[in-house]
Amino acid sequence: MNIIGTGLSGLVGSRVVELLFPRHSFTDLSLDTGIDITNKSTVEEHIKKSDAPWVFHFAAKTDVDGAESEAALGEKSPTWIVNVTATERIVSVCKTMGKRLLYISTDYVFDGTKDTYSEEDLPNPQGWYAKTKHEGEKRVGEDGIIVRIANPYRKIADKPDFVKKIIGRLSGEESIQAPTDQLFVPTFIDDIAFAIEKLIERNASGIYHVVGTQALSPYEAAKKIAAAYDLDASLVEKTSFEEYFRGRAPRPKRAVLKSDKIGKFGVQMHSFDEGLEKIKVL
Ligand SMILES: NC(=O)c1ccc[n+]([C@@H]2O[C@H](COP(=O)([O-])OP(=O)(O)OC[C@H]3O[C@@H](n4cnc5c(N)ncnc54)[C@H](OP(=O)(O)O)[C@@H]3O)[C@@H](O)[C@H]2O)c1
């Protein structure tokens, strides 16, 4: 199938393309390919002239802490313009052209006050980045597919994920601080790619949590990374969520999303232990 997508040069998108090609062929609309999705006419023109039945909308401004200072700008903020205004236009041109849309969202749409989150739970985003991603979800609505992911990691990437950042620090014998009282569900990017393929094959609609099956703290995750890569685990130091994120964008302390719904499609999501083993040998 031909697929036209935004942000396919990013951390997640580039691996989705690698894994789904050549079963599917891709046209990328990202800054890398000279296309700014905030330029209304350019994006519309590319989507309109494409014969692709699916549009993958992955492009976003993803700097969570950087976005926070823009909150006062509201709809004029660069993060809003990319994550909401451009999304709204892409949704609109998809409707006009009868194309299906798949949008990537985030665990940060939740406030982190519940033990776990299913697709039925109501978002309550805290930071500005999270708010813009949730507004993007609202623009996509029930007709599209919304795939919520969390802390994606992979084997090789130009843009480092959190696993590679920790490996880099520990390899350089730098100590790192990691919260013991925060919970997240890191997600192996290859699982995201296969889940997306299944969703489009089934012509699905609605919200899907596509996340790792293991909830753990950043401290536990960093210790596991050190052990997996024979690095000095004593460089991983304990801190608290409050201490670590003081002065930074608000985010969920406990973002334990459940991915049972995508599991019913026969998609096998992996735990962090399994994902770490896979990225070592891939
Ligand atoms: N990474 C995470 O931890 C995480 C967690 C949850 C959800 N997500 C979501 O997953 C999706 C993919 O994230 P990612 O980590 O792959 O992001 P990324 O590596 O930061 O890549 C972002 C992509 O968006 C493109 N882009 C940004 N602004 C653009 C613009 N104005 N016009 C055209 N393209 C633009 C970038 O193009 P260039 O490469 O050419 O600059 C790049 O391809 C995003 O929607 C993000 O919100 C990410």
Coordinates of N, CA, C and O in Angstrom, one line a residue, residues 52-134:
A52 N -2.2 7.8 -2.1 CA -2.1 6.9 -0.9 C -3.5 7.0 -0.1 O -4.0 8.0 0.1
P53 N -4.0 5.8 0.2 CA -5.3 5.8 1.0 C -5.1 6.2 2.5 O -6.0 6.5 3.1
W54 N -3.8 6.0 3.0 CA -3.5 6.3 4.4 C -2.6 7.5 4.5 O -1.6 7.6 3.8
V55 N -2.8 8.3 5.5 CA -1.9 9.4 5.9 C -1.5 9.1 7.4 O -2.3 8.9 8.2
F56 N -0.1 8.9 7.5 CA 0.4 8.7 8.9 C 0.9 10.1 9.4 O 1.8 10.7 8.8
H57 N 0.3 10.6 10.4 CA 0.7 11.9 10.9 C 1.5 11.8 12.2 O 1.0 11.7 13.3
F58 N 2.9 11.7 12.0 CA 3.8 11.6 13.2 C 4.5 12.9 13.5 O 5.0 13.0 14.6
A59 N 4.5 13.8 12.6 CA 5.3 15.0 12.9 C 4.8 15.8 14.1 O 3.5 15.9 14.2
A60 N 5.7 16.3 14.9 CA 5.2 17.1 16.1 C 6.5 17.8 16.6 O 7.6 17.4 16.3
K61 N 6.2 18.9 17.3 CA 7.2 19.5 18.1 C 7.2 18.7 19.4 O 6.2 18.7 20.1
T62 N 8.3 18.0 19.7 CA 8.3 17.0 20.8 C 9.2 17.4 22.0 O 9.4 16.6 22.9
D63 N 9.6 18.7 22.1 CA 10.4 19.1 23.2 C 9.5 19.5 24.4 O 9.0 20.7 24.5
V64 N 9.3 18.6 25.3 CA 8.3 18.7 26.3 C 8.6 19.9 27.2 O 7.8 20.8 27.5
D65 N 9.9 20.1 27.7 CA 10.2 21.2 28.5 C 10.4 22.5 27.8 O 9.9 23.5 28.3
G66 N 10.9 22.4 26.6 CA 11.0 23.6 25.8 C 9.7 24.2 25.5 O 9.5 25.5 25.4
A67 N 8.7 23.4 25.3 CA 7.3 23.9 24.9 C 6.7 24.7 26.1 O 5.9 25.6 25.8
E68 N 7.1 24.4 27.3 CA 6.4 25.0 28.4 C 6.4 26.5 28.4 O 5.4 27.1 28.8
S69 N 7.5 27.0 28.0 CA 7.7 28.5 28.0 C 6.8 29.2 27.0 O 6.6 30.4 27.0
E70 N 6.2 28.4 26.1 CA 5.4 28.9 25.0 C 3.9 29.0 25.4 O 3.0 29.5 24.7
A71 N 3.5 28.4 26.6 CA 2.1 28.3 27.0 C 1.4 29.6 26.9 O 0.2 29.7 26.4
A72 N 2.0 30.7 27.3 CA 1.3 32.0 27.3 C 1.0 32.5 25.9 O 0.1 33.3 25.8
L73 N 1.7 31.9 24.9 CA 1.4 32.4 23.5 C 0.1 31.7 23.0 O -0.4 32.1 21.9
G74 N -0.4 30.7 23.7 CA -1.6 30.0 23.3 C -1.6 29.5 21.9 O -0.6 28.9 21.5
E75 N -2.6 29.8 21.1 CA -2.6 29.3 19.7 C -1.6 29.9 18.8 O -1.4 29.5 17.6
K76 N -0.8 30.9 19.3 CA 0.3 31.4 18.5 C 1.6 30.7 18.8 O 2.6 31.1 18.2
S77 N 1.6 29.8 19.7 CA 2.9 29.2 20.1 C 3.3 28.2 19.0 O 2.5 27.6 18.4
P78 N 4.6 28.2 18.7 CA 5.1 27.3 17.7 C 4.7 25.8 17.9 O 4.4 25.1 16.9
T79 N 4.6 25.4 19.2 CA 4.2 24.0 19.4 C 2.7 23.8 19.1 O 2.4 22.8 18.5
W80 N 1.9 24.8 19.4 CA 0.5 24.7 19.0 C 0.3 24.6 17.5 O -0.4 23.9 16.9
I81 N 1.1 25.5 16.8 CA 0.9 25.6 15.4 C 1.3 24.3 14.7 O 0.6 23.9 13.8
V82 N 2.3 23.6 15.2 CA 2.7 22.3 14.5 C 1.7 21.2 15.0 O 1.2 20.5 14.2
N83 N 1.5 21.2 16.3 CA 0.8 20.0 16.9 C -0.7 20.1 16.8 O -1.4 19.0 16.8
V84 N -1.2 21.3 16.7 CA -2.7 21.4 16.6 C -3.1 22.0 15.3 O -3.9 21.3 14.5
T85 N -2.7 23.2 14.9 CA -3.2 23.9 13.7 C -2.9 23.0 12.5 O -3.8 22.8 11.7
A86 N -1.6 22.5 12.4 CA -1.3 21.7 11.2 C -2.1 20.4 11.2 O -2.5 19.9 10.2
T87 N -2.3 19.8 12.4 CA -3.1 18.6 12.5 C -4.5 18.8 12.0 O -5.0 18.0 11.2
E88 N -5.1 19.9 12.4 CA -6.4 20.3 12.0 C -6.6 20.3 10.5 O -7.5 19.8 9.9
R89 N -5.5 20.9 9.9 CA -5.6 21.0 8.4 C -5.4 19.7 7.7 O -6.0 19.4 6.7
I90 N -4.5 18.8 8.3 CA -4.3 17.5 7.7 C -5.6 16.7 7.9 O -6.0 16.0 6.9
V91 N -6.3 16.8 9.0 CA -7.6 16.1 9.2 C -8.5 16.6 8.1 O -9.2 15.7 7.5
S92 N -8.6 17.9 7.9 CA -9.5 18.4 7.0 C -9.3 17.9 5.6 O -10.2 17.5 4.9
V93 N -8.0 17.9 5.1 CA -7.7 17.5 3.8 C -8.0 16.0 3.6 O -8.4 15.5 2.6
C94 N -7.7 15.2 4.7 CA -8.0 13.8 4.6 C -9.5 13.6 4.4 O -9.9 12.7 3.6
K95 N -10.3 14.4 5.1 CA -11.8 14.2 5.0 C -12.2 14.5 3.6 O -13.0 13.8 2.9
T96 N -11.7 15.7 3.1 CA -12.0 16.1 1.7 C -11.7 15.0 0.7 O -12.4 14.8 -0.3
M97 N -10.5 14.4 0.9 CA -10.0 13.5 -0.1 C -10.4 12.0 0.2 O -10.0 11.1 -0.6
G98 N -11.1 11.8 1.2 CA -11.5 10.4 1.6 C -10.4 9.5 2.0 O -10.4 8.3 1.8
K99 N -9.3 10.1 2.6 CA -8.2 9.3 3.1 C -8.3 9.0 4.6 O -8.9 9.8 5.3
R100 N -7.8 7.9 5.0 CA -7.8 7.5 6.4 C -6.5 8.1 7.1 O -5.5 8.2 6.4
L101 N -6.7 8.5 8.3 CA -5.6 9.1 9.1 C -5.2 8.4 10.3 O -6.1 7.9 11.1
L102 N -3.9 8.2 10.5 CA -3.3 7.6 11.8 C -2.4 8.6 12.4 O -1.5 9.1 11.8
Y103 N -2.7 9.0 13.7 CA -2.0 10.0 14.4 C -1.3 9.4 15.6 O -1.9 8.6 16.3
I104 N -0.1 9.8 15.9 CA 0.6 9.3 17.1 C 0.4 10.3 18.2 O 0.7 11.5 18.0
S105 N 0.0 9.8 19.4 CA -0.1 10.6 20.5 C 0.7 10.0 21.7 O 1.6 9.2 21.5
T106 N 0.5 10.5 22.9 CA 1.4 10.3 24.0 C 0.7 9.9 25.3 O -0.5 10.3 25.5
D107 N 1.4 9.2 26.1 CA 0.9 8.9 27.5 C 0.8 10.2 28.3 O 0.0 10.2 29.3
Y108 N 1.4 11.2 27.9 CA 1.3 12.5 28.6 C 0.0 13.2 28.6 O -0.3 14.2 29.2
V109 N -1.0 12.6 27.8 CA -2.3 13.2 27.8 C -3.0 12.9 29.2 O -4.0 13.5 29.5
F110 N -2.5 12.0 30.0 CA -3.1 11.7 31.3 C -2.3 12.4 32.4 O -1.2 12.8 32.2
D111 N -3.1 12.6 33.5 CA -2.5 13.4 34.6 C -1.7 12.5 35.6 O -1.0 13.1 36.5
G112 N -1.8 11.2 35.4 CA -0.9 10.3 36.3 C -1.5 10.1 37.7 O -0.8 9.6 38.6
T113 N -2.8 10.4 37.9 CA -3.3 10.2 39.2 C -4.0 8.9 39.4 O -4.4 8.5 40.5
K114 N -4.2 8.2 38.3 CA -4.8 6.8 38.4 C -3.8 5.8 38.4 O -2.7 6.0 37.8
D115 N -4.1 4.6 38.9 CA -3.1 3.5 38.9 C -2.7 3.1 37.5 O -1.6 2.9 37.1
T116 N -3.8 2.9 36.6 CA -3.6 2.5 35.2 C -4.5 3.2 34.3 O -5.6 3.7 34.8
Y117 N -4.2 3.3 33.0 CA -5.1 4.0 32.1 C -5.4 3.1 30.9 O -4.5 2.5 30.2
S118 N -6.7 3.0 30.6 CA -7.2 2.3 29.4 C -7.6 3.4 28.4 O -7.7 4.6 28.8
E119 N -8.0 2.9 27.2 CA -8.4 3.9 26.2 C -9.7 4.6 26.6 O -10.0 5.6 26.0
E120 N -10.4 4.0 27.6 CA -11.7 4.6 28.0 C -11.5 5.8 29.0 O -12.4 6.6 29.2
D121 N -10.3 5.9 29.6 CA -10.1 6.9 30.6 C -9.9 8.3 29.9 O -9.4 8.4 28.8
L122 N -10.4 9.3 30.7 CA -10.4 10.6 30.1 C -9.1 11.3 30.3 O -8.5 11.3 31.4
P123 N -8.5 11.9 29.2 CA -7.3 12.6 29.3 C -7.4 13.9 30.2 O -8.5 14.4 30.4
N124 N -6.3 14.2 30.8 CA -6.3 15.5 31.6 C -4.8 16.0 31.5 O -4.1 15.9 32.5
P125 N -4.4 16.5 30.3 CA -3.0 16.8 30.1 C -2.6 17.9 31.0 O -3.3 18.9 31.2
Q126 N -1.3 17.9 31.5 CA -0.8 18.9 32.4 C 0.1 19.9 31.8 O -0.1 21.1 32.0
G127 N 1.1 19.5 31.0 CA 2.0 20.5 30.4 C 1.5 21.0 29.0 O 0.5 20.4 28.5
W128 N 2.2 22.0 28.5 CA 1.8 22.6 27.2 C 1.9 21.6 26.1 O 1.0 21.5 25.2
Y129 N 3.1 20.9 26.0 CA 3.2 19.9 24.9 C 2.1 18.9 25.0 O 1.4 18.6 24.0
A130 N 1.8 18.4 26.2 CA 0.7 17.4 26.4 C -0.6 18.0 26.0 O -1.4 17.3 25.3
K131 N -0.9 19.2 26.3 CA -2.2 19.8 25.9 C -2.3 19.9 24.4 O -3.3 19.6 23.8
T132 N -1.2 20.3 23.7 CA -1.3 20.4 22.3 C -1.5 19.0 21.6 O -2.2 18.9 20.7
K133 N -0.9 18.0 22.2 CA -1.1 16.6 21.6 C -2.5 16.2 21.9 O -3.1 15.6 21.0
H134 N -3.1 16.5 23.0 CA -4.5 16.2 23.3 C -5.4 16.9 22.3 O -6.4 16.4 21.8

